[in-house]
mmCIF file of C-alpha atoms in Angstrom:
data_model
loop_
_atom_site.group_PDB
_atom_site.id
_atom_site.type_symbol
_atom_site.label_atom_id
_atom_site.label_comp_id
_atom_site.label_asym_id
_atom_site.label_seq_id
_atom_site.Cartn_x
_atom_site.Cartn_y
_atom_site.Cartn_z
ATOM 1 C CA MET A 21 106.879 101.719 102.357
ATOM 2 C CA SER A 22 103.098 101.529 101.382
ATOM 3 C CA SER A 23 100.589 102.747 99.691
ATOM 4 C CA GLU A 24 98.595 103.688 102.203
ATOM 5 C CA LEU A 25 101.860 105.977 103.742
ATOM 6 C CA PRO A 26 100.512 109.261 103.203
ATOM 7 C CA GLY A 27 103.261 111.698 101.370
ATOM 8 C CA GLU A 28 104.333 107.990 99.537
ATOM 9 C CA SER A 29 104.400 109.968 95.900
ATOM 10 C CA LEU A 30 107.617 112.256 98.655
ATOM 11 C CA TRP A 31 110.076 108.452 97.904
ATOM 12 C CA GLU A 32 109.930 109.187 94.431
ATOM 13 C CA GLN A 33 109.694 113.043 94.478
ATOM 14 C CA HIS A 34 113.517 112.400 96.994
ATOM 15 C CA ALA A 35 114.902 109.507 95.211
ATOM 16 C CA GLY A 36 117.605 111.246 94.361
ATOM 17 C CA TRP A 37 118.562 112.743 97.967
ATOM 18 C CA TRP A 38 118.278 109.483 99.300
ATOM 19 C CA GLN A 39 120.692 107.808 96.700
ATOM 20 C CA GLU A 40 123.239 110.653 97.022
ATOM 21 C CA GLN A 41 123.728 111.243 100.619
ATOM 22 C CA CYS A 42 122.912 107.565 102.015
ATOM 23 C CA THR A 43 124.950 105.155 99.613
ATOM 24 C CA GLU A 44 128.089 104.125 97.912
ATOM 25 C CA GLY A 45 129.448 105.702 101.640
ATOM 26 C CA ALA A 46 128.202 109.258 101.533
ATOM 27 C CA ASP A 47 126.781 108.733 104.805
ATOM 28 C CA PRO A 48 128.804 107.078 107.908
ATOM 29 C CA GLU A 49 126.170 105.226 109.229
ATOM 30 C CA TYR A 50 125.722 103.397 106.571
ATOM 31 C CA ALA A 51 129.523 102.819 105.511
ATOM 32 C CA GLU A 52 130.220 102.134 108.918
ATOM 33 C CA LEU A 53 127.985 100.405 110.393
ATOM 34 C CA ILE A 54 124.784 98.652 108.587
ATOM 35 C CA VAL A 55 126.725 97.737 105.794
ATOM 36 C CA PRO A 56 129.584 95.846 107.993
ATOM 37 C CA LEU A 57 126.945 94.722 109.869
ATOM 38 C CA ALA A 58 124.192 93.284 106.957
ATOM 39 C CA ALA A 59 127.737 91.489 105.263
ATOM 40 C CA GLU A 60 128.596 90.219 108.035
ATOM 41 C CA LEU A 61 125.265 88.385 109.186
ATOM 42 C CA LEU A 62 124.291 87.862 105.052
ATOM 43 C CA ALA A 63 126.804 85.920 104.716
ATOM 44 C CA GLY A 64 126.778 82.602 103.505
ATOM 45 C CA TYR A 65 122.980 82.610 102.103
ATOM 46 C CA ASP A 66 122.536 81.920 99.000
ATOM 47 C CA ARG A 67 118.974 83.159 97.917
ATOM 48 C CA VAL A 68 118.751 87.243 99.057
ATOM 49 C CA LEU A 69 115.614 89.625 98.895
ATOM 50 C CA ASP A 70 116.137 93.121 99.813
ATOM 51 C CA ILE A 71 112.808 94.207 101.250
ATOM 52 C CA GLY A 72 112.552 97.876 100.192
ATOM 53 C CA ALA A 73 115.889 97.732 98.463
ATOM 54 C CA GLY A 74 115.779 101.668 97.544
ATOM 55 C CA GLU A 75 118.858 101.622 95.051
ATOM 56 C CA GLY A 76 120.010 98.628 95.375
ATOM 57 C CA GLN A 77 123.518 98.710 97.875
ATOM 58 C CA LEU A 78 122.638 96.349 100.036
ATOM 59 C CA SER A 79 121.607 93.929 97.279
ATOM 60 C CA ARG A 80 124.834 94.577 95.437
ATOM 61 C CA LEU A 81 126.565 93.703 98.859
ATOM 62 C CA ALA A 82 124.400 89.960 99.540
ATOM 63 C CA ALA A 83 125.246 89.621 95.311
ATOM 64 C CA GLY A 84 129.156 90.337 96.381
ATOM 65 C CA LEU A 85 129.188 87.901 99.699
ATOM 66 C CA GLY A 86 128.672 85.231 96.899
ATOM 67 C CA ALA A 87 124.633 84.766 96.840
ATOM 68 C CA SER A 88 123.455 82.810 93.910
ATOM 69 C CA LEU A 89 119.731 85.033 93.443
ATOM 70 C CA VAL A 90 119.410 88.216 94.873
ATOM 71 C CA VAL A 91 115.892 89.756 94.074
ATOM 72 C CA GLY A 92 115.734 94.045 95.624
ATOM 73 C CA VAL A 93 111.850 95.516 96.054
ATOM 74 C CA ASP A 94 111.016 98.266 96.855
ATOM 75 C CA PRO A 95 108.432 100.390 95.667
ATOM 76 C CA THR A 96 109.578 104.223 94.094
ATOM 77 C CA ARG A 97 109.693 103.696 90.547
ATOM 78 C CA ALA A 98 112.868 105.835 90.579
ATOM 79 C CA GLN A 99 114.898 103.833 92.851
ATOM 80 C CA VAL A 100 113.968 100.449 90.905
ATOM 81 C CA ALA A 101 115.574 102.047 88.033
ATOM 82 C CA GLU A 102 118.356 103.425 89.968
ATOM 83 C CA ALA A 103 119.405 100.479 90.869
ATOM 84 C CA ALA A 104 118.905 98.269 87.962
ATOM 85 C CA ARG A 105 121.552 101.194 86.113
ATOM 86 C CA ARG A 106 123.804 100.515 88.945
ATOM 87 C CA ALA A 107 123.912 96.358 88.434
ATOM 88 C CA GLY A 108 126.002 94.197 90.234
ATOM 89 C CA GLY A 109 124.302 90.972 90.228
ATOM 90 C CA PRO A 110 120.556 91.512 91.455
ATOM 91 C CA VAL A 111 116.813 91.236 90.092
ATOM 92 C CA TYR A 112 115.291 94.471 90.855
ATOM 93 C CA ALA A 113 111.593 94.180 91.183
ATOM 94 C CA LYS A 114 108.306 97.222 92.080
ATOM 95 C CA GLY A 115 106.139 96.167 95.186
ATOM 96 C CA GLN A 116 104.817 96.330 98.389
ATOM 97 C CA ALA A 117 106.385 94.720 101.580
ATOM 98 C CA GLU A 118 103.102 93.272 102.661
ATOM 99 C CA ALA A 119 102.251 92.749 99.283
ATOM 100 C CA LEU A 120 105.740 90.967 97.660
ATOM 101 C CA PRO A 121 105.599 89.752 94.394
ATOM 102 C CA LEU A 122 107.256 86.902 94.532
ATOM 103 C CA PRO A 123 106.511 82.848 95.713
ATOM 104 C CA GLY A 124 106.659 81.910 99.642
ATOM 105 C CA GLN A 125 109.534 79.636 100.578
ATOM 106 C CA SER A 126 111.463 80.686 97.868
ATOM 107 C CA PHE A 127 115.047 82.689 100.126
ATOM 108 C CA ASP A 128 117.280 81.402 102.836
ATOM 109 C CA ALA A 129 117.732 85.517 103.693
ATOM 110 C CA ALA A 130 115.714 88.870 103.956
ATOM 111 C CA VAL A 131 116.428 91.664 104.589
ATOM 112 C CA ALA A 132 114.657 95.129 105.525
ATOM 113 C CA CYS A 133 117.045 97.949 106.410
ATOM 114 C CA LEU A 134 115.674 101.633 108.040
ATOM 115 C CA VAL A 135 111.892 100.342 105.601
ATOM 116 C CA PHE A 136 109.334 98.878 108.007
ATOM 117 C CA GLU A 137 109.236 102.375 110.051
ATOM 118 C CA HIS A 138 107.810 103.135 106.506
ATOM 119 C CA ILE A 139 105.334 101.094 105.933
ATOM 120 C CA ASP A 140 101.148 101.464 107.649
ATOM 121 C CA ALA A 141 100.861 97.176 107.191
ATOM 122 C CA MET A 142 103.507 96.617 108.901
ATOM 123 C CA ASP A 143 101.630 93.741 110.229
ATOM 124 C CA SER A 144 101.384 92.349 107.259
ATOM 125 C CA ALA A 145 104.476 93.212 105.941
ATOM 126 C CA VAL A 146 105.975 90.918 108.240
ATOM 127 C CA ALA A 147 104.147 88.064 107.273
ATOM 128 C CA GLU A 148 105.320 88.323 103.599
ATOM 129 C CA ALA A 149 108.993 88.168 105.294
ATOM 130 C CA ALA A 150 107.736 85.338 107.083
ATOM 131 C CA ARG A 151 106.154 83.399 104.059
ATOM 132 C CA ILE A 152 108.849 84.026 101.498
ATOM 133 C CA LEU A 153 111.154 82.111 103.397
ATOM 134 C CA ARG A 154 112.093 78.312 103.616
ATOM 135 C CA ASP A 155 112.092 76.841 107.128
ATOM 136 C CA GLY A 156 115.105 78.592 108.924
ATOM 137 C CA GLY A 157 115.445 80.536 106.724
ATOM 138 C CA ARG A 158 117.331 84.104 108.134
ATOM 139 C CA PHE A 159 114.950 87.784 108.858
ATOM 140 C CA LEU A 160 117.399 91.062 109.506
ATOM 141 C CA LEU A 161 115.394 94.066 110.639
ATOM 142 C CA PHE A 162 117.094 97.164 110.863
ATOM 143 C CA LEU A 163 115.302 99.807 112.428
ATOM 144 C CA ASN A 164 115.809 103.196 113.635
ATOM 145 C CA HIS A 165 115.720 102.478 117.050
ATOM 146 C CA PRO A 166 111.459 102.615 118.495
ATOM 147 C CA LEU A 167 112.990 103.007 122.377
ATOM 148 C CA LEU A 168 116.183 105.708 121.943
ATOM 149 C CA GLN A 169 114.859 107.326 118.469
ATOM 150 C CA THR A 170 111.330 108.327 119.167
ATOM 151 C CA PRO A 171 109.827 111.537 118.083
ATOM 152 C CA ASP A 172 110.838 114.676 120.191
ATOM 153 C CA SER A 173 113.506 112.700 121.568
ATOM 154 C CA GLY A 174 117.176 114.148 121.629
ATOM 155 C CA TRP A 175 120.201 115.554 124.288
ATOM 156 C CA ILE A 176 119.085 117.875 126.392
ATOM 157 C CA ASP A 177 121.641 120.177 127.885
ATOM 158 C CA ASP A 178 119.359 121.378 130.866
ATOM 159 C CA HIS A 179 121.058 124.889 132.743
ATOM 160 C CA VAL A 180 117.977 125.512 134.859
ATOM 161 C CA LEU A 181 119.849 122.838 136.998
ATOM 162 C CA ASP A 182 123.059 124.410 139.736
ATOM 163 C CA PRO A 183 124.712 122.454 138.144
ATOM 164 C CA PRO A 184 123.322 122.280 134.740
ATOM 165 C CA GLU A 185 122.665 117.973 134.135
ATOM 166 C CA GLN A 186 122.742 116.565 130.243
ATOM 167 C CA TYR A 187 120.616 113.811 129.562
ATOM 168 C CA TRP A 188 119.282 111.978 126.823
ATOM 169 C CA ARG A 189 115.457 112.637 126.352
ATOM 170 C CA ILE A 190 113.005 110.200 124.973
ATOM 171 C CA GLY A 191 109.472 111.130 123.358
ATOM 172 C CA PRO A 192 106.138 109.683 123.749
ATOM 173 C CA TYR A 193 107.364 105.731 123.116
ATOM 174 C CA LEU A 194 103.821 104.419 123.718
ATOM 175 C CA ARG A 195 102.411 106.206 120.994
ATOM 176 C CA GLU A 196 102.656 105.013 117.720
ATOM 177 C CA SER A 197 101.969 108.049 115.403
ATOM 178 C CA VAL A 198 102.205 109.165 111.571
ATOM 179 C CA MET A 199 104.135 112.019 110.691
ATOM 180 C CA ILE A 200 105.375 113.335 107.819
ATOM 181 C CA GLU A 201 109.851 114.791 109.139
ATOM 182 C CA GLU A 202 112.039 117.360 107.479
ATOM 183 C CA VAL A 203 115.234 114.917 107.311
ATOM 184 C CA GLN A 204 117.244 118.160 105.854
ATOM 185 C CA LYS A 205 116.103 121.332 104.364
ATOM 186 C CA ASP A 206 113.278 120.840 101.820
ATOM 187 C CA VAL A 207 113.611 117.168 101.939
ATOM 188 C CA PHE A 208 110.076 115.634 103.675
ATOM 189 C CA LEU A 209 109.762 112.028 104.263
ATOM 190 C CA PRO A 210 107.004 110.444 106.027
ATOM 191 C CA PHE A 211 108.203 108.085 109.139
ATOM 192 C CA VAL A 212 105.943 105.540 111.773
ATOM 193 C CA HIS A 213 106.388 105.350 114.945
ATOM 194 C CA ARG A 214 105.702 102.050 116.765
ATOM 195 C CA PRO A 215 107.163 100.562 120.585
ATOM 196 C CA LEU A 216 109.342 97.673 120.204
ATOM 197 C CA SER A 217 106.397 95.512 121.846
ATOM 198 C CA ARG A 218 104.485 96.339 117.655
ATOM 199 C CA TYR A 219 107.763 94.781 116.083
ATOM 200 C CA VAL A 220 108.795 92.015 119.052
ATOM 201 C CA ASN A 221 104.568 90.779 118.464
ATOM 202 C CA ALA A 222 104.316 90.456 114.769
ATOM 203 C CA LEU A 223 107.174 88.844 114.609
ATOM 204 C CA ARG A 224 106.222 86.146 116.892
ATOM 205 C CA ASP A 225 102.432 85.847 115.076
ATOM 206 C CA ALA A 226 104.194 85.316 111.776
ATOM 207 C CA GLY A 227 106.755 82.445 113.296
ATOM 208 C CA LEU A 228 109.701 84.366 112.761
ATOM 209 C CA ALA A 229 112.125 84.026 116.285
ATOM 210 C CA ILE A 230 114.014 86.347 117.122
ATOM 211 C CA ASP A 231 117.842 84.711 117.547
ATOM 212 C CA ARG A 232 120.037 87.553 118.573
ATOM 213 C CA MET A 233 119.367 92.012 119.433
ATOM 214 C CA LEU A 234 121.666 94.605 118.546
ATOM 215 C CA GLU A 235 122.439 97.806 119.383
ATOM 216 C CA PRO A 236 125.443 98.946 117.666
ATOM 217 C CA ALA A 237 126.631 102.224 119.009
ATOM 218 C CA PRO A 238 126.689 105.655 116.283
ATOM 219 C CA PRO A 239 129.939 105.160 114.559
ATOM 220 C CA PRO A 240 132.848 107.125 115.238
ATOM 221 C CA GLY A 241 131.941 108.867 111.697
ATOM 222 C CA PHE A 242 128.362 110.003 112.175
ATOM 223 C CA LEU A 243 130.563 111.091 115.641
ATOM 224 C CA ALA A 244 132.252 113.493 113.632
ATOM 225 C CA ALA A 245 129.714 114.687 111.532
ATOM 226 C CA ALA A 246 126.938 115.410 113.740
ATOM 227 C CA PRO A 247 128.897 117.336 116.870
ATOM 228 C CA GLU A 248 125.763 117.801 118.178
ATOM 229 C CA TYR A 249 125.403 114.472 119.126
ATOM 230 C CA SER A 250 128.568 113.503 120.338
ATOM 231 C CA GLN A 251 127.552 114.198 124.684
ATOM 232 C CA ALA A 252 125.445 110.907 123.328
ATOM 233 C CA GLN A 253 127.795 108.474 122.487
ATOM 234 C CA THR A 254 126.020 105.912 124.469
ATOM 235 C CA ILE A 255 122.689 105.871 122.602
ATOM 236 C CA PRO A 256 122.214 103.805 119.864
ATOM 237 C CA ARG A 257 120.387 105.162 117.077
ATOM 238 C CA LEU A 258 120.157 101.282 115.165
ATOM 239 C CA LEU A 259 118.218 98.512 116.720
ATOM 240 C CA VAL A 260 118.843 94.800 114.713
ATOM 241 C CA LEU A 261 116.752 91.965 115.312
ATOM 242 C CA VAL A 262 118.587 88.659 114.057
ATOM 243 C CA CYS A 263 115.143 86.252 113.268
ATOM 244 C CA ARG A 264 115.028 82.845 112.203
ATOM 245 C CA LYS A 265 111.629 81.242 110.408
ATOM 246 C CA GLU A 266 110.340 78.466 112.704
ATOM 247 C CA THR A 267 109.906 74.766 111.148
ATOM 248 C CA GLN A 268 106.282 74.680 110.353
ATOM 249 C CA SER A 269 103.851 71.748 111.318
ATOM 250 C CA ALA A 270 103.268 69.310 108.660
#
């Protein structure tokens, strides 16, 4: 979440919406999918950085897994204040992903969960994630799937054809775009769409090798709460890139 993005003040304005709708089990995608995945992928790491931590749900998760140091960084004052109020072990700082207020090579793992699609200076943010990691450290990048969740994508029931046909429409995938999206009535937030190659190449340029790529199916709780999505059970909403900082040559 960058100061360069239009509508950054919207994050301050709608911090309460995020805290009520997307944390503490309120959102089935987080509760049933993202949090368990993050727990599995962060287990065993001792010093963890949560980039774009919001109110700290993944920071608290990392602390609960036994990490000796967890730091959450977020640019939104209201989120940092709420994260500190909820406590749970981590420490928090206000800061931008593209200019982390932390020393280099000081963490074993870093996670950015549904954050980089809100950052204008994405290449700088990826480079910063690499900078703060020790050699061999893990970087977890959770994204709204860049291909299958493009702007204007969605499930289509085409009744013009006989017999009717159903398919998943993919929007303008190759075109990078910035938009203000209404995620709920009267809740507007900025989003950036980029093709997957932009993320992969930025990771490669920063010395982050991709070890695994995960495309989990939408969880049952989400499908039950979103009947309009029920026919798209095989269309992933989430992409997770599990990366490793390569050893730097002397």
